Coordinates of C-alpha atoms in Angstrom, one line a residue:
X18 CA -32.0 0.3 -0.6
X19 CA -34.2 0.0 -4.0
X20 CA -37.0 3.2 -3.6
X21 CA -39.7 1.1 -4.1
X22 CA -39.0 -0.7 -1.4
X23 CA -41.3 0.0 1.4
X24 CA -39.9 -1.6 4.5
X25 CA -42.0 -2.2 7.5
X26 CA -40.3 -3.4 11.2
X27 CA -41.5 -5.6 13.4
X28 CA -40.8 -5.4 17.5
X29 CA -41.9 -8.2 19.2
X30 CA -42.9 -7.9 23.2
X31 CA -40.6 -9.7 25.6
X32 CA -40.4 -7.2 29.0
X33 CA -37.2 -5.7 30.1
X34 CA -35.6 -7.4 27.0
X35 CA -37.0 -5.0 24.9
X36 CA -33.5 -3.0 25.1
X37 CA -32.6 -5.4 22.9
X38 CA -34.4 -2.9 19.7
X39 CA -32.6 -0.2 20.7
X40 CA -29.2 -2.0 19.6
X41 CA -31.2 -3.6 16.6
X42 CA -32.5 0.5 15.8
X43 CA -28.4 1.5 16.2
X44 CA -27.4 -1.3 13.6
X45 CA -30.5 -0.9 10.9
X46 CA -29.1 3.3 11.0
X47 CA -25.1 2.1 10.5
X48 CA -26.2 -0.3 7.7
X49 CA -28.5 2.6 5.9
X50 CA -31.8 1.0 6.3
X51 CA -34.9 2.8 5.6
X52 CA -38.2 2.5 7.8
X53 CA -41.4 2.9 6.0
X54 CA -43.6 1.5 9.0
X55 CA -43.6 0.0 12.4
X56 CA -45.9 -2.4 14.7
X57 CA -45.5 -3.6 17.7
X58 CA -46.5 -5.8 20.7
X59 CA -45.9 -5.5 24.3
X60 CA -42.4 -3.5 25.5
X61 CA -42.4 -3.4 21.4
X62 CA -45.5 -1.3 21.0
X63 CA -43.7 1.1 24.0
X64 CA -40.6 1.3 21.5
X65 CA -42.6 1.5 18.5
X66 CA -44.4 4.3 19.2
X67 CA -41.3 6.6 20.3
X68 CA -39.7 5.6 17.0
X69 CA -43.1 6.2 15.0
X70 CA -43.2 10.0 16.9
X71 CA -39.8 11.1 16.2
X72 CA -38.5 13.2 13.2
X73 CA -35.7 10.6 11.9
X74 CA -34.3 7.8 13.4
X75 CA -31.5 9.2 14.7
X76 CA -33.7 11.5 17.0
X77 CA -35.8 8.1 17.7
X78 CA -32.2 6.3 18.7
X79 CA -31.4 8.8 20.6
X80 CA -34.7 9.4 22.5
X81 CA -35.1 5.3 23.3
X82 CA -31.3 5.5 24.6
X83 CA -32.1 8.2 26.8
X84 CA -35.0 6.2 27.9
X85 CA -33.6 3.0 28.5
X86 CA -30.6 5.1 30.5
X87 CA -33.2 6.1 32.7
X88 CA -34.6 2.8 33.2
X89 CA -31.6 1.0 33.8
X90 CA -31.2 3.1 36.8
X91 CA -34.9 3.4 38.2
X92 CA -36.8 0.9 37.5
X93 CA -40.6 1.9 36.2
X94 CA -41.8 -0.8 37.8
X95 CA -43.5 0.3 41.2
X96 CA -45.2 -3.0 42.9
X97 CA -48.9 -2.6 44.8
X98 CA -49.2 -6.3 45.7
X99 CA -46.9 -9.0 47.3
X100 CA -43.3 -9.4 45.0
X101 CA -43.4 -13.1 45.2
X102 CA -46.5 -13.0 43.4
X103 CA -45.7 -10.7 40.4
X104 CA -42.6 -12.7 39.9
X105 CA -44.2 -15.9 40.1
X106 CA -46.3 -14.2 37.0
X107 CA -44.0 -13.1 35.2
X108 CA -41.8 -15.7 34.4
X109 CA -43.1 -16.3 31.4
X110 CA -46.3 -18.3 32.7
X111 CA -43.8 -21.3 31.8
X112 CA -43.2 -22.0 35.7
X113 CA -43.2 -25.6 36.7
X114 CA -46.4 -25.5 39.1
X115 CA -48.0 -22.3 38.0
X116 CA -50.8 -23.5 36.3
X117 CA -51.9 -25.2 39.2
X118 CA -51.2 -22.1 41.4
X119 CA -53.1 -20.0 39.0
X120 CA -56.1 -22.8 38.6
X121 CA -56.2 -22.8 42.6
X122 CA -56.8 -18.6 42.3
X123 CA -59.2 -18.8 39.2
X124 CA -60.9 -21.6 41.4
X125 CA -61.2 -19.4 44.9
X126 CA -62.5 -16.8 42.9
X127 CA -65.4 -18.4 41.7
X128 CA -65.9 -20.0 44.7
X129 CA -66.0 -16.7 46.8
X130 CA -68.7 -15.3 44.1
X131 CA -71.3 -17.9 44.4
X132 CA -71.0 -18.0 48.1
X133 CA -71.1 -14.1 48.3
X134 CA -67.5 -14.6 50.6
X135 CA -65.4 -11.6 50.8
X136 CA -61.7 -12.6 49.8
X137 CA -58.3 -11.2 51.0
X138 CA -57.5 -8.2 49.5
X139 CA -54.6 -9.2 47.6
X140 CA -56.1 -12.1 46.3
X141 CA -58.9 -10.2 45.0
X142 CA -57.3 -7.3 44.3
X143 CA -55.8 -9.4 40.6
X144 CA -57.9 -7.9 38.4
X145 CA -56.4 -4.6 39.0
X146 CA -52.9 -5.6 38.2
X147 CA -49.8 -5.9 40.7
X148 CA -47.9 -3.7 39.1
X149 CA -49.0 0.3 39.4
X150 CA -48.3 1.7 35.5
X151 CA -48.0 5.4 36.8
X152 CA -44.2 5.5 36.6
X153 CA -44.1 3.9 32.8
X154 CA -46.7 6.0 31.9
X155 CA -44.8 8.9 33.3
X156 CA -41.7 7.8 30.8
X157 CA -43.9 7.9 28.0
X158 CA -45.4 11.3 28.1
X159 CA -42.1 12.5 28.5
X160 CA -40.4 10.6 25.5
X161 CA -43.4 10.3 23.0
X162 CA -44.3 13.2 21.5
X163 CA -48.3 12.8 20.7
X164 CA -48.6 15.6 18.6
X165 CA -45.9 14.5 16.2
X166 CA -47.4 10.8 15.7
X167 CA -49.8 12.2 13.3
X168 CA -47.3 12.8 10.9
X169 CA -44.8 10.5 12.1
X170 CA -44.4 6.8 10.7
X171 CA -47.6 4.4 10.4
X172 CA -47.7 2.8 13.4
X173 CA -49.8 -0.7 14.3
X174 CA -49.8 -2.7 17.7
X175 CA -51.1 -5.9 18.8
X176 CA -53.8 -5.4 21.8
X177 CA -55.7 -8.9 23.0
X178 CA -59.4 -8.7 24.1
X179 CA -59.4 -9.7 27.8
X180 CA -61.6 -11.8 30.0
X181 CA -59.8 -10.4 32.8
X182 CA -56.3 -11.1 34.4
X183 CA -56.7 -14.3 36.1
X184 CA -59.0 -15.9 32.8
X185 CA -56.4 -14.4 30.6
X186 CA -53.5 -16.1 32.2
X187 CA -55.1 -19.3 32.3
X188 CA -55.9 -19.4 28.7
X189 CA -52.5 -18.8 28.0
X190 CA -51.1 -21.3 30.4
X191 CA -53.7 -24.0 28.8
X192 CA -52.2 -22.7 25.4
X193 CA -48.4 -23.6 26.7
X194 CA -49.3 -26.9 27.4
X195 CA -50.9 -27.7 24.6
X196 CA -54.5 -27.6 25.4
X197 CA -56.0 -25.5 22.7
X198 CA -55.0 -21.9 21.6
X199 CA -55.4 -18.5 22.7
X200 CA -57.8 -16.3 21.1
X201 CA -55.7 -14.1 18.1
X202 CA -54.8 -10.8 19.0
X203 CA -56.2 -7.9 17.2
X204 CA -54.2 -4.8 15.1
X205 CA -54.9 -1.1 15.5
X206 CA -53.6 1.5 13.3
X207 CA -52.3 4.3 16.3
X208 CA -52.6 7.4 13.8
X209 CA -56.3 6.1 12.9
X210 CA -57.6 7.4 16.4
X211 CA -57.8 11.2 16.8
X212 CA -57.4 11.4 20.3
X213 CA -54.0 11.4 21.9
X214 CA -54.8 10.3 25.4
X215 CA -56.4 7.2 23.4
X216 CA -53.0 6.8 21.3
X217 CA -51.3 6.0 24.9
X218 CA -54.2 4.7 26.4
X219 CA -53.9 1.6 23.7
X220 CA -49.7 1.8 23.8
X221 CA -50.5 1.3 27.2
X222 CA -52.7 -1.4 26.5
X223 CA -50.5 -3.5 24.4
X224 CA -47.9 -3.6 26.9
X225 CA -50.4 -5.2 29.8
X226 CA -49.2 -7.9 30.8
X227 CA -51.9 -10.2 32.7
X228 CA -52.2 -10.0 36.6
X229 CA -49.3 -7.5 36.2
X230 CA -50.6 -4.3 34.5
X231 CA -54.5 -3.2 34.7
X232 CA -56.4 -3.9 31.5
X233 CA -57.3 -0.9 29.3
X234 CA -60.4 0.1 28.0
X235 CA -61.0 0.9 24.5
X236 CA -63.9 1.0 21.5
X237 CA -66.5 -0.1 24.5
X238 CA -63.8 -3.1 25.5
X239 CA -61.1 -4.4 27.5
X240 CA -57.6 -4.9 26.2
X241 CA -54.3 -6.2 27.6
X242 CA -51.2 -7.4 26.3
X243 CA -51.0 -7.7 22.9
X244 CA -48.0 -11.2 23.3
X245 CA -51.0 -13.4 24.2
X246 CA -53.0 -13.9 20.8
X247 CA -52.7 -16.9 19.1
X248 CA -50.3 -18.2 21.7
X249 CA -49.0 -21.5 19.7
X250 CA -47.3 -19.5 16.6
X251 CA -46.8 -16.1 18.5
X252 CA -49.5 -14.4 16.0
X253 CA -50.0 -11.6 18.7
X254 CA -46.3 -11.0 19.9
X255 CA -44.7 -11.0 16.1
X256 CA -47.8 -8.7 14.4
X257 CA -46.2 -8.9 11.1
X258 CA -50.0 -9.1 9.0
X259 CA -50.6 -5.2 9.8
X260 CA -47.4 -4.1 7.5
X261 CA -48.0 -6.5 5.1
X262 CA -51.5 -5.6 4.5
X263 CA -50.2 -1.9 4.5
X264 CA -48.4 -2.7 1.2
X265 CA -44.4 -3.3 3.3
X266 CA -42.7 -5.9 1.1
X267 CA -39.8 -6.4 3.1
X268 CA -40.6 -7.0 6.9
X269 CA -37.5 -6.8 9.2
X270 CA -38.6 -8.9 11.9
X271 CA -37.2 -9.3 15.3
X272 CA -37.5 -11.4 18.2
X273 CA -37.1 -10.9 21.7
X274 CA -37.4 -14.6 23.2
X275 CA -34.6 -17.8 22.5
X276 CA -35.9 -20.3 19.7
X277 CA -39.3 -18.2 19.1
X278 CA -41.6 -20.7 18.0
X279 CA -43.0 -17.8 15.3
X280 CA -42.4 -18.8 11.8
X281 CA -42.3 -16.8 8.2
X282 CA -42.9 -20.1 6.3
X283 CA -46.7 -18.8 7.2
X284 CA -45.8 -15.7 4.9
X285 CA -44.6 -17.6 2.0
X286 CA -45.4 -14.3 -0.5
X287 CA -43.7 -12.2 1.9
X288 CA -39.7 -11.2 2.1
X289 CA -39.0 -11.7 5.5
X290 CA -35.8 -10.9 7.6
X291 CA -35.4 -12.5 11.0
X292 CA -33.4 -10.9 13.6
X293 CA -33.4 -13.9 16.0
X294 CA -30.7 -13.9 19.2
X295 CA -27.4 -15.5 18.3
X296 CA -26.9 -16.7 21.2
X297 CA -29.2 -16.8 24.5
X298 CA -31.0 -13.5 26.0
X299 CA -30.9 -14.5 29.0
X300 CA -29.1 -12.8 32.2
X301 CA -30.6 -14.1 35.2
X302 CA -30.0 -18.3 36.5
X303 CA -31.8 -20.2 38.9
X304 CA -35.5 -20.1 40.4
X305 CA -37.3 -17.5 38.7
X306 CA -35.1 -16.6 35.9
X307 CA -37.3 -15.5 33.7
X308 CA -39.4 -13.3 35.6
X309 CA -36.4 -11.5 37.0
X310 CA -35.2 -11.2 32.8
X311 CA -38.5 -10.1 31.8
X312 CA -38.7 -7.3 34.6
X313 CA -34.6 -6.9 34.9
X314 CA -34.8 -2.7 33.9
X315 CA -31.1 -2.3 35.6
X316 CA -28.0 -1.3 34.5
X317 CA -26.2 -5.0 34.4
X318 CA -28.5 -6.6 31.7
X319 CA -29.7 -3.2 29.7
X320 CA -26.6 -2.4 28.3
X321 CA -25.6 -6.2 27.5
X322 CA -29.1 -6.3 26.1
X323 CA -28.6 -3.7 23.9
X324 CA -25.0 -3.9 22.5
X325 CA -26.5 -8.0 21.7
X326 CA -29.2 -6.5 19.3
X327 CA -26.6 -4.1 17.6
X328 CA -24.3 -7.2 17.3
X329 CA -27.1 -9.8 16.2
X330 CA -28.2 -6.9 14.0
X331 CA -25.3 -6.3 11.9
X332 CA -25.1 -10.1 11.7
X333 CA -27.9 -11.0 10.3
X334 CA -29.4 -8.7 8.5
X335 CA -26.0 -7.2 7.5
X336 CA -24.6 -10.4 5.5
X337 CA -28.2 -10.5 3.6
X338 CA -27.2 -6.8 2.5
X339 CA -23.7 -7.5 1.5
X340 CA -25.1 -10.4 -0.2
X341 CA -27.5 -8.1 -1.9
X342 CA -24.8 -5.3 -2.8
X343 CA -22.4 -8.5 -4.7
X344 CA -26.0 -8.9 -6.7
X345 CA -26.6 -5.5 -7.6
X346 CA -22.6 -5.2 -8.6
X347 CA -23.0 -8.3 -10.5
X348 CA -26.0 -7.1 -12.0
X349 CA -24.5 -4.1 -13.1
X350 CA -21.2 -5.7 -14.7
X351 CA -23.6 -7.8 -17.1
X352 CA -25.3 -4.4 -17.9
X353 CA -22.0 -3.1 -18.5
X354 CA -20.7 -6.1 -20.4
X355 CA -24.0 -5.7 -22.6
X356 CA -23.7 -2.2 -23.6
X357 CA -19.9 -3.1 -24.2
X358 CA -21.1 -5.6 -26.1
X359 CA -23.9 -3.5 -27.9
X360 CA -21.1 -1.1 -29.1
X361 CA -19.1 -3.7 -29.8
X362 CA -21.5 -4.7 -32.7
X363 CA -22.2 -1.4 -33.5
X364 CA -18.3 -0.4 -34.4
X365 CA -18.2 -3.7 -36.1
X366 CA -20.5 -2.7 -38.0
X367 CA -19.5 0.4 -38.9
X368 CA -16.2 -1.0 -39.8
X369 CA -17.7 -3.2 -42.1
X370 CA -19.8 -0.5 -43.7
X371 CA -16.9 1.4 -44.7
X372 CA -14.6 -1.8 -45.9
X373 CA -17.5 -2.7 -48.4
X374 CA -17.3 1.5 -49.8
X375 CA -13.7 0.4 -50.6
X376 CA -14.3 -2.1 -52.5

C-alpha cells in the first residue's frame, strides 16, 4: 500500500458476531494491509482494543483467536436475572411485541415511584443489567495488555450517554419504528485517558448493551453501549468520523448486521471500503433468533462466524486491491513507455546531430 496512506478500521458492534473481525483481521494480514488506527463500537470496541494493545497484528490475530477459542467453549456470559428476559432483550429490540413489553416495564416503574410501591426484585432490579460482566471483564484483563495501549495503535470507541436501561431501550425501540431518532453517540480517544482501569472501564462501557450489561460511569456520567446513537443511520455502531478526523484517508469499514442501513454516501470526501456479509450472518431460526445470534459465544457459530469474515474479506476488499495493483502496473507501463519514448527522441536526436556533421 502507498506510505502515505494512513488507513484507519472500523469494527462495528453486533454481540457474539463479533468473531466475524477475527476472520476479517486474518484476511487484511494475507492481503498485506496496513493499520494506522482503529475504533470501535460494542463487541467491536472489545476487539478493537486487543488489536490496538498488541505489538503487530499478527500477535493481535493471534491473541483474539485465542480469545474467541475460549469463548466458543465457555460462554462469558453469566445471567443474574430470569433467561427469558435477557433473550427477549437481546434480540435485537426488533421483536414483534417488545415495545409494548418494554412500555408495560418503563410504565410499572414509574408507577411504583410515585406511589412509593416496592416492586419485584427482578423487575426492579433492570437498571443493574441481567447480565453479570465479571467473566468478560476477566477475558479482558487477561488478553489486553493496558500498559502497551499507550504506545499501541490510536484507538476510538463509540460510548452512548444513558438515561438508564429501561429509558435507553425504549428510545431505541421508538427509533426502530420510526418515531424519531436516538441521541448520537459520542467518540473517545482510549490513549487520551491516563488511567488504565478507566481505559477498560469505557471498553467496558461501549460494549453495554441496555438491560443486559450495567451502565458505566465516566467524566461525572453514565455510559452504555456505544450501537445505540443515532439509531436510523447506525452513526453509533459504524464510528467511522473519529478516523477520519484523525487524518485516515482510507477507512476499511465493516459490518456485523445483514443489509446495515449505514451508508458512506454520508462521507462523500472519504475513501471508503465496505466489508458487508455476502451472504446472511445468521445461525440461529425460529423464535428468538436473534438474541440467541447475538449471545451465541459457542463453538457451532464462532468458527463459521469467523472463516465468513476471512472469506467476505478477501472478497471484497481483495478485488478492490487487485483492481488497484492492474492500476499501479498500468501506471507504470505508461511511465515506462514515456521514458522509452523520452530516449527515443533523445537518440533521434543525436542521430540527427551527427548526419548534419556529415554533410
Amino acid at each position: 500500500m502507498n506510505t502515505s496512506m494512513k488507513v484507519g478500521l472500523v469494527l462495528s458492534g453486533g454481540g457474539a458476531k463479533g468473531a466475524y473481525q477475527v476472520g476479517v483481521l486474518k484476511a487484511l494480514r494475507e492481503l498485506g494491509t496496513r493499520i494506522d488506527a482503529v475504533s470501535g463500537a460494542s463487541i467491536g470496541a472489545l476487539n478493537g482494543g486487543i488489536l490496538a494493545s498488541a505489538p503487530s497484528l499478527d500477535v493481535a490475530i493471534e491473541r483474539l483467536e485465542q480469545l474467541w477459542g475460549r469463548l466458543s467453549k465457555h460462554s462469558p456470559l453469566s445471567v443474574k436475572m430470569p433467561g427469558y428476559v435477557s433473550l427477549l432483550v437481546a434480540a435485537g429490540l426488533r421483536l414483534n411485541g417488545a415495545p409494548a413489553i418494554l412500555a408495560a416495564a418503563h410504565g410499572a416503574k414509574r408507577l411504583a415511584q410515585r406511589f412509593d410501591v416496592e416492586l419485584p426484585e427482578w423487575l426492579d432490579g433492570w437498571e443493574d443489567g441481567f447480565l453479570d460482566d465479571q467473566p468478560l471483564q476477566q477475558l479482558m484483563d487477561e488478553f489486553l495488555v493496558s500498559k502497551d495501549l499507550a504506545r499501541g495503535l490510536p484507538l476510538y470507541v463509540s460510548l452512548y450517554e444513558s438515561l438508564g436501561g429501561v429509558e435507553d431501550i425504549t428510545r431505541a425501540v421508538c427509533a426502530e419504528l420510526g418515531f424519531g431518532d436516538t441521541p448520537q453517540s459520542q467518540f473517545f480517544h482510549v490513549q487520551s485517558i491516563a488511567d488504565e482501569a478507566e481505559q477498560k472501564r469505557i471498553l467496558l462501557a461501549s460494549a453495554a448493551l441496555p438491560l443486559l450489561f450495567k451502565s458505566r460511569r465516566h467524566a461525572g456520567r453514565s455510559w452504555s453501549d456505544g450501537g445505540q446513537g443515532g439509531w436510523q443511520t447506525m452513526q453509533g455502531n459504524t464510528p467511522i468520523t473519529p478516523l477520519l478526523e484523525a487524518g485516515c484517508n482510507l477507512l476499511i469499514v465493516t459490518h456485523l448486521s445483514d443489509g446495515s442501513v449505514w451508508s458512506r454516501q454520508r462521507f462523500p470526501d472519504a475513501t471508503v471500503l465496505e466489508i458487508r456479509p455476502t451472504k446472511s450472518l445468521a445461525r440461529a431460526t425460529g423464535v428468538m433468533s436473534g438474541a440467541r445470534d447475538l449471545l451465541g459465544f459457542d463453538c457451532e457459530k464462532i468458527p463459521s462466524w469467523i472463516e465468513q469474515g476471512y472469506q467476505d474479506t478477501l472478497h471484497c476488499v481483495g478485488r478492490v486491491m487487485k483492481a488497484q495493483g492492474a492500476r499501479n502496473e498500468l501506471r507504470a507501463s505508461e511511465v515506462a513507455l514515456t521514458r522509452i519514448d523520452h530516449e527515443s527522441a533523445r537518440t533521434d536526436q543525436v542521430l540527427a546531430d551527427a548526419m548534419s556533421r556529415l554533410k
